[in-house]
GROMACS .gro file of C-alpha atoms in nm:
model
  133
    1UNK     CA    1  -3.493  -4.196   3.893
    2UNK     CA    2  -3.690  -3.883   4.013
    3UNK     CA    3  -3.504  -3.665   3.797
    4UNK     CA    4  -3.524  -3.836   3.510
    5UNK     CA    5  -3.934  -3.863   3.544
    6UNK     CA    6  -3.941  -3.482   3.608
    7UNK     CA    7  -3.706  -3.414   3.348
    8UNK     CA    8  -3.974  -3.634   3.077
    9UNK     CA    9  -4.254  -3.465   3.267
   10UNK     CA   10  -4.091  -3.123   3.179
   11UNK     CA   11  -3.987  -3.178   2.805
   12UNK     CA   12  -4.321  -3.353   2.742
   13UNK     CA   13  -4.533  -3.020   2.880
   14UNK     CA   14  -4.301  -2.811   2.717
   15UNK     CA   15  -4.358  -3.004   2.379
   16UNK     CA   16  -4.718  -3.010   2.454
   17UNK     CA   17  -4.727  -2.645   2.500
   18UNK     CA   18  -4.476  -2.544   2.183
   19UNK     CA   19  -4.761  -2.771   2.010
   20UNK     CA   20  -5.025  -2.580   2.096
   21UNK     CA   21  -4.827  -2.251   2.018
   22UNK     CA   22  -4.741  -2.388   1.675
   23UNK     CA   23  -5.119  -2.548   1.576
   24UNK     CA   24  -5.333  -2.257   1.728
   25UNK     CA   25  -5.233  -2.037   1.386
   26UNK     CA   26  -5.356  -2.326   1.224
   27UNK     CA   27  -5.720  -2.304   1.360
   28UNK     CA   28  -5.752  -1.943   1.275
   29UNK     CA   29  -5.633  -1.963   0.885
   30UNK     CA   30  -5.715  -1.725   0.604
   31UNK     CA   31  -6.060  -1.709   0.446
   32UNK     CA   32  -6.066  -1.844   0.107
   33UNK     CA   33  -5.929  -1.614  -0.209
   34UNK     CA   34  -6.215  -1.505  -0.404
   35UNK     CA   35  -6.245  -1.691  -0.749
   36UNK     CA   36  -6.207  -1.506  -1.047
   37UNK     CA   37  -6.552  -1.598  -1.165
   38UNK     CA   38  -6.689  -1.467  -0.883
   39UNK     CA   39  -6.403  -1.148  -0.851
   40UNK     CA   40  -6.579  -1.119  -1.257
   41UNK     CA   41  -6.917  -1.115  -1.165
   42UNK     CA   42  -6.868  -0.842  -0.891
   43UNK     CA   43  -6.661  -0.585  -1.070
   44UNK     CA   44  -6.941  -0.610  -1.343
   45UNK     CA   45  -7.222  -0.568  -1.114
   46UNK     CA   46  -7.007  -0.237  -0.974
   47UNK     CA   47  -7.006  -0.109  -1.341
   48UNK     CA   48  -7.345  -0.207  -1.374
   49UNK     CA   49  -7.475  -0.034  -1.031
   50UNK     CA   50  -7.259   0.291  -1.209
   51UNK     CA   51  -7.501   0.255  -1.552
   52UNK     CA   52  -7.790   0.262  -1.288
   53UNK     CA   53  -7.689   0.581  -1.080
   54UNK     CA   54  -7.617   0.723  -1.449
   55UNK     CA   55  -7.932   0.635  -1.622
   56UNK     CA   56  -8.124   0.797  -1.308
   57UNK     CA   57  -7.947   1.104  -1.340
   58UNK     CA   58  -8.054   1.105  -1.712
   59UNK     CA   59  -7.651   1.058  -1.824
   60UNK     CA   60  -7.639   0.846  -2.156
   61UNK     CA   61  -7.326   0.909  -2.191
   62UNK     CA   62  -7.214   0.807  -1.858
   63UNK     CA   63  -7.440   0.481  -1.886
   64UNK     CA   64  -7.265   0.362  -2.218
   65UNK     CA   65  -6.870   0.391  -2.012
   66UNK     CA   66  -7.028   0.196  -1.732
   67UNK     CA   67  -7.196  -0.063  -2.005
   68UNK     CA   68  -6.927  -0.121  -2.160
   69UNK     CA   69  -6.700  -0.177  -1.882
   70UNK     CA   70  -6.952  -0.426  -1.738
   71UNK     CA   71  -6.959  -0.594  -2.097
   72UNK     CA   72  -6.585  -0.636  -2.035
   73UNK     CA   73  -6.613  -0.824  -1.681
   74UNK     CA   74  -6.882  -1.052  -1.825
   75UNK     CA   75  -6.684  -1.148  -2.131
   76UNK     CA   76  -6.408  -1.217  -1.875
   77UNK     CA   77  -6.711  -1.410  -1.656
   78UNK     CA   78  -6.815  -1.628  -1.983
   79UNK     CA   79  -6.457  -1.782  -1.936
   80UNK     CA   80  -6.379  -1.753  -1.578
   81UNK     CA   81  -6.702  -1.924  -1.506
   82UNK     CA   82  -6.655  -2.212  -1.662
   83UNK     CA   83  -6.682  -2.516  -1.386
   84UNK     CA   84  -6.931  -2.360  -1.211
   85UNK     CA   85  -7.310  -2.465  -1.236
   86UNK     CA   86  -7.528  -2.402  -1.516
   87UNK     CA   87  -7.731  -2.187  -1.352
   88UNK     CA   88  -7.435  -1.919  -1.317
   89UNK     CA   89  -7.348  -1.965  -1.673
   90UNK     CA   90  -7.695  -1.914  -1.778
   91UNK     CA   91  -7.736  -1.554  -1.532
   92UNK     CA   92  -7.377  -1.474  -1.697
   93UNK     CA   93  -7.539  -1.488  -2.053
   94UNK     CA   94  -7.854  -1.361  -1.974
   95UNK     CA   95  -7.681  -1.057  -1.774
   96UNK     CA   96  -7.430  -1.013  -2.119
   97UNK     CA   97  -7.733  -0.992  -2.323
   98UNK     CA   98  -7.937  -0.757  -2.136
   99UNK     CA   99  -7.648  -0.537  -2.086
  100UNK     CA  100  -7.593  -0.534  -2.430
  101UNK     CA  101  -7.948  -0.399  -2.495
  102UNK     CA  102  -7.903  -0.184  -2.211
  103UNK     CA  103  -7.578  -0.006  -2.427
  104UNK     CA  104  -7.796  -0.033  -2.739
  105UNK     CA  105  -8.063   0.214  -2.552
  106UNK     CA  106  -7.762   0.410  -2.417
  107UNK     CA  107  -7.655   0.501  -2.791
  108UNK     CA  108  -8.006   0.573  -2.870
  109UNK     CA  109  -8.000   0.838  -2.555
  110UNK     CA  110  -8.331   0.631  -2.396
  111UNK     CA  111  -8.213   0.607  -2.074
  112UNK     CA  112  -8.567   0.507  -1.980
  113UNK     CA  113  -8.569   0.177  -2.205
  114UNK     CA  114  -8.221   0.103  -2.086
  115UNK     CA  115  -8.231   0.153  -1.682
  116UNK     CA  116  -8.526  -0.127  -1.720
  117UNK     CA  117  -8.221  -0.349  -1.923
  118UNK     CA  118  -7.976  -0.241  -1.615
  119UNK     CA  119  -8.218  -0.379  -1.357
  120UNK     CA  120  -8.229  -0.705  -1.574
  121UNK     CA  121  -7.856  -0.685  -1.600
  122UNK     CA  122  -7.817  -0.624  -1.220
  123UNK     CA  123  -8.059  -0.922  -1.142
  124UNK     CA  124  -7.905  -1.168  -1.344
  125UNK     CA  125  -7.570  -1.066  -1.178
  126UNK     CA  126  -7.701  -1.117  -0.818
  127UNK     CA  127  -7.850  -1.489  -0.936
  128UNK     CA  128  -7.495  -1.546  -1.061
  129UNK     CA  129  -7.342  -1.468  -0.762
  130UNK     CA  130  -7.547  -1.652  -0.528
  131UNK     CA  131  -7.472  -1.999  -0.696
  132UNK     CA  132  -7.120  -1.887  -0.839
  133UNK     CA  133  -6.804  -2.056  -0.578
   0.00000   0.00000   0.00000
């Protein structure tokens, strides 16, 4: 009788223990995968931070790659985006428009007029991305 109550008392801590091996991984898991939305919105504000540094250093030409390369990631935002709250839709829009004037001012060489449109661009991005999931 003593043997079989040790033998139970062994197989249950041993279960016990191969439980807590096996769930422990569980506790720890992966952070969530970035959406594309929000994967969108950051690769655009990247190109966008680019038109900045190149509209500082007086580089039209360098503004207009990095304009249109952020035009790309927010076309890819207007649909990506969809599902999320208004308010990100709305900062995606307003952050395609102004970086559309911002290339505008870039083919005009007024790097001036169009770092202001960047900063617009770049502002509407960050309000995206702090509502965007």
């Amino acid at each position: 009788m003593f043997r079989s109550r040790l033998a139970a008392a062994a197989a249950t801590a041993a279960l016990a223990a191969g439980a807590v091996v096996g769930i422990a991984p569980l506790a720890t898991a992966a952070p969530a995968a970035v959406s594309a939305c929000v994967s969108d919105l950051q690769s655009a504000q990247t190109a966008n931070n680019a038109a900045i540094a190149a509209d500082q250093a007086n580089n039209p030409a360098g503004a207009r790659i990095q304009n249109v390369a952020a035009a790309t990631y927010l076309a890819a935002a207007i649909g990506d985006c969809q599902g999320q709250p208004n308010v990100v839709g709305a900062n995606v829009l307003t952050a395609t428009a102004t970086n559309a004037t911002a290339l505008v001012y870039n083919i005009l060489g007024v790097t001036s007029s169009a770092l202001g449109a960047e900063q617009a661009t770049a502002s509407a991005i960050t309000q995206a991305l702090a509502s965007a999931t």
